[in-house]
CSV table of C-alpha atoms and ligand atoms in Angstrom, one decimal:
chain,number,residue,atom,x,y,z
A,191,UNK,CA,97.8,140.6,133.5
A,192,UNK,CA,99.3,143.8,134.8
A,193,UNK,CA,97.9,146.6,136.9
A,194,UNK,CA,98.6,149.8,134.9
A,195,UNK,CA,98.1,153.3,136.1
A,196,UNK,CA,97.9,156.0,133.6
A,197,UNK,CA,98.1,159.6,134.9
A,198,UNK,CA,98.0,162.9,133.0
A,199,UNK,CA,97.9,166.6,133.1
A,200,UNK,CA,95.5,168.2,130.6
A,201,UNK,CA,94.5,171.7,130.2
A,202,UNK,CA,91.9,171.7,127.4
A,203,UNK,CA,91.2,167.9,127.1
A,204,UNK,CA,93.5,166.6,124.4
A,205,UNK,CA,95.9,164.8,126.8
A,206,UNK,CA,93.0,163.5,128.8
A,207,UNK,CA,91.5,162.1,125.6
A,208,UNK,CA,94.8,160.5,124.5
A,209,UNK,CA,95.2,158.9,128.1
A,210,UNK,CA,91.7,157.6,128.0
A,211,UNK,CA,92.3,155.9,124.7
A,212,UNK,CA,95.4,154.5,126.0
A,213,UNK,CA,93.5,153.2,128.9
A,214,UNK,CA,90.8,151.4,126.5
A,215,UNK,CA,93.8,150.0,124.6
A,216,UNK,CA,95.3,148.7,127.8
A,217,UNK,CA,92.1,147.1,129.0
A,218,UNK,CA,91.5,145.6,125.5
A,219,UNK,CA,94.9,144.0,125.9
A,220,UNK,CA,93.7,142.2,129.1
A,221,UNK,CA,95.2,144.4,131.8
A,222,UNK,CA,93.6,146.3,134.6
A,223,UNK,CA,94.0,150.1,134.1
A,224,UNK,CA,93.2,153.3,135.9
A,225,UNK,CA,93.2,156.6,134.1
A,226,UNK,CA,93.2,159.8,136.3
A,227,UNK,CA,94.3,163.3,136.2
A,228,UNK,CA,97.5,164.0,138.2
A,229,UNK,CA,95.3,166.6,140.1
A,230,UNK,CA,93.1,163.7,141.4
A,231,UNK,CA,95.4,160.8,141.6
A,232,UNK,CA,97.1,159.5,144.9
A,233,UNK,CA,100.9,159.1,144.2
A,234,UNK,CA,101.0,156.2,146.6
A,235,UNK,CA,98.2,154.3,144.8
A,236,UNK,CA,100.0,155.1,141.4
A,237,UNK,CA,103.4,153.9,142.8
A,238,UNK,CA,101.8,150.6,143.7
A,239,UNK,CA,100.8,149.7,140.1
A,240,UNK,CA,102.9,147.2,138.1
A,241,UNK,CA,103.4,149.7,135.2
A,242,UNK,CA,102.8,153.5,135.2
A,243,UNK,CA,102.2,155.9,132.2
A,244,UNK,CA,102.7,159.7,132.9
A,245,UNK,CA,101.4,162.2,130.4
A,246,UNK,CA,101.7,166.0,130.1
A,247,UNK,CA,100.7,168.5,127.4
A,248,UNK,CA,103.7,170.2,126.0
A,249,UNK,CA,104.3,173.7,127.4
A,250,UNK,CA,106.7,176.2,126.1
A,251,UNK,CA,107.3,178.8,123.4
A,252,UNK,CA,106.2,176.4,120.7
A,253,UNK,CA,109.7,176.2,119.1
A,254,UNK,CA,111.9,176.6,122.1
A,255,UNK,CA,111.9,175.8,125.8
A,256,UNK,CA,109.3,173.1,125.8
A,257,UNK,CA,108.7,170.9,128.8
A,258,UNK,CA,106.1,169.2,130.8
A,259,UNK,CA,104.0,171.2,133.1
A,260,UNK,CA,105.4,172.0,136.6
A,261,UNK,CA,102.4,170.0,138.1
A,262,UNK,CA,103.5,166.9,136.2
A,263,UNK,CA,107.1,167.2,137.5
A,264,UNK,CA,105.7,167.8,141.1
A,265,UNK,CA,103.5,164.7,140.7
A,266,UNK,CA,106.4,162.6,139.6
A,267,UNK,CA,108.5,164.0,142.7
A,268,UNK,CA,105.7,162.7,145.0
A,269,UNK,CA,105.8,159.1,143.7
A,270,UNK,CA,107.4,156.5,146.0
A,271,UNK,CA,110.8,155.0,145.0
A,272,UNK,CA,110.1,153.0,141.9
A,273,UNK,CA,112.7,150.4,142.0
A,274,UNK,CA,113.1,149.5,138.3
A,275,UNK,CA,109.4,149.6,137.6
A,276,UNK,CA,108.5,150.1,133.9
A,277,UNK,CA,107.1,153.5,133.1
A,278,UNK,CA,106.1,155.1,129.9
A,279,UNK,CA,105.9,158.9,129.3
A,280,UNK,CA,103.6,160.6,126.8
A,281,UNK,CA,102.8,164.1,125.6
A,282,UNK,CA,100.4,165.9,123.3
A,283,UNK,CA,101.7,169.0,121.4
A,284,UNK,CA,101.0,171.3,118.4
A,285,UNK,CA,104.4,172.0,116.8
A,286,UNK,CA,107.4,170.5,118.6
A,287,UNK,CA,107.9,168.6,121.8
A,288,UNK,CA,111.5,169.6,122.3
A,289,UNK,CA,112.8,168.0,125.5
A,290,UNK,CA,109.4,167.4,127.0
A,291,UNK,CA,109.6,163.6,127.1
A,292,UNK,CA,113.3,163.6,128.1
A,293,UNK,CA,112.6,165.9,131.1
A,294,UNK,CA,109.8,163.6,132.2
A,295,UNK,CA,111.9,160.6,131.8
A,296,UNK,CA,114.8,162.0,133.7
A,297,UNK,CA,112.7,163.0,136.6
A,298,UNK,CA,111.2,159.4,136.7
A,299,UNK,CA,114.6,157.8,136.4
A,300,UNK,CA,115.8,159.8,139.3
A,301,UNK,CA,113.0,158.1,141.2
A,302,UNK,CA,114.2,154.7,140.1
A,303,UNK,CA,111.9,154.1,137.1
A,304,UNK,CA,112.9,152.2,134.1
A,305,UNK,CA,111.5,154.4,131.3
A,306,UNK,CA,110.7,151.9,128.5
A,307,UNK,CA,108.4,154.1,126.3
A,308,UNK,CA,108.2,157.7,125.1
A,309,UNK,CA,105.2,158.8,123.0
A,310,UNK,CA,104.1,161.9,121.5
A,311,UNK,CA,100.7,162.8,119.6
A,312,UNK,CA,99.6,165.8,117.8
A,313,UNK,CA,96.1,165.5,119.1
A,314,UNK,CA,93.7,163.5,121.1
A,315,UNK,CA,94.8,160.0,120.1
A,316,UNK,CA,97.2,157.6,121.4
A,317,UNK,CA,100.5,157.4,119.6
A,318,UNK,CA,100.6,154.5,117.2
A,319,UNK,CA,103.7,153.1,118.8
A,320,UNK,CA,101.7,152.7,122.2
A,321,UNK,CA,100.2,149.6,120.9
A,322,UNK,CA,103.6,148.0,120.2
A,323,UNK,CA,104.9,149.0,123.8
A,324,UNK,CA,101.6,147.4,125.2
A,325,UNK,CA,102.2,144.2,123.5
A,326,UNK,CA,105.7,144.0,125.1
A,327,UNK,CA,104.3,144.3,128.7
A,328,UNK,CA,103.7,140.6,129.2
A,329,UNK,CA,107.2,139.7,128.1
B,1309,FMN,C1,100.7,178.2,127.0
B,1309,FMN,C2,100.7,177.1,126.0
B,1309,FMN,C3,102.0,176.8,125.6
B,1309,FMN,C4,102.2,175.8,124.7
B,1309,FMN,N1,103.5,175.4,124.2
B,1309,FMN,C5,103.6,174.6,123.3
B,1309,FMN,C6,105.0,174.2,122.9
B,1309,FMN,O1,106.0,174.8,123.2
B,1309,FMN,N2,105.1,173.4,121.8
B,1309,FMN,C7,104.1,172.6,121.3
B,1309,FMN,O2,104.2,171.9,120.3
B,1309,FMN,N3,102.7,173.0,121.7
B,1309,FMN,C8,102.6,173.9,122.7
B,1309,FMN,N4,101.2,174.0,123.1
B,1309,FMN,C9,100.2,173.3,122.5
B,1309,FMN,C10,99.7,172.2,123.5
B,1309,FMN,O3,100.7,171.5,124.0
B,1309,FMN,C11,98.8,171.2,122.8
B,1309,FMN,O4,97.7,172.0,122.2
B,1309,FMN,C12,98.3,170.2,123.7
B,1309,FMN,O5,97.7,169.1,122.9
B,1309,FMN,C13,97.3,170.6,124.7
B,1309,FMN,O6,96.8,169.5,125.5
B,1309,FMN,P1,95.7,169.7,126.5
B,1309,FMN,O7,94.4,169.8,125.6
B,1309,FMN,O8,95.6,168.3,127.3
B,1309,FMN,O9,95.8,170.8,127.5
B,1309,FMN,C14,101.0,175.1,124.1
B,1309,FMN,C15,99.8,175.4,124.5
B,1309,FMN,C16,99.6,176.4,125.5
B,1309,FMN,C17,98.2,176.8,125.9
């Protein structure tokens, strides 16, 4: 059993819905899981979880200059040193994610995270691969 913290930045609810579905899947797999907006979450409490998932909607000019929101990067930078902790990143998007997931991963890795999952979904559902990642958590 892991303690999993899922945090997200959502403007119109899509990323929030994906995060909540990921939370349900995580609990159904037997883990404890919190799901919170980065605007409400306490970085210290999130840092204390066994496993962390950070999500943002994809923001850019649709086909170029995509990235996570600045608020997402600011939240990541407020996390405590992660010392190899497993972290997944996720994004929801309309057309193309570009470097959104890579930018989130780099920022987390700079804080010591081991980024073991990167998921994108076009819409409010968890990415199909999230279930596979979840099954690897107890290993
Ligand atoms: C200002 C703005 C910029 C966006 N830029 C992109 C983009 O560069 N690429 C893309 O695929 N989707 C882009 N989108 C679409 C959103 O990423 C997508 O609708 C997302 O699921 C919204 O998540 P939310 O409902 O959690 O806010 C953009 C949306 C807005 C409002």
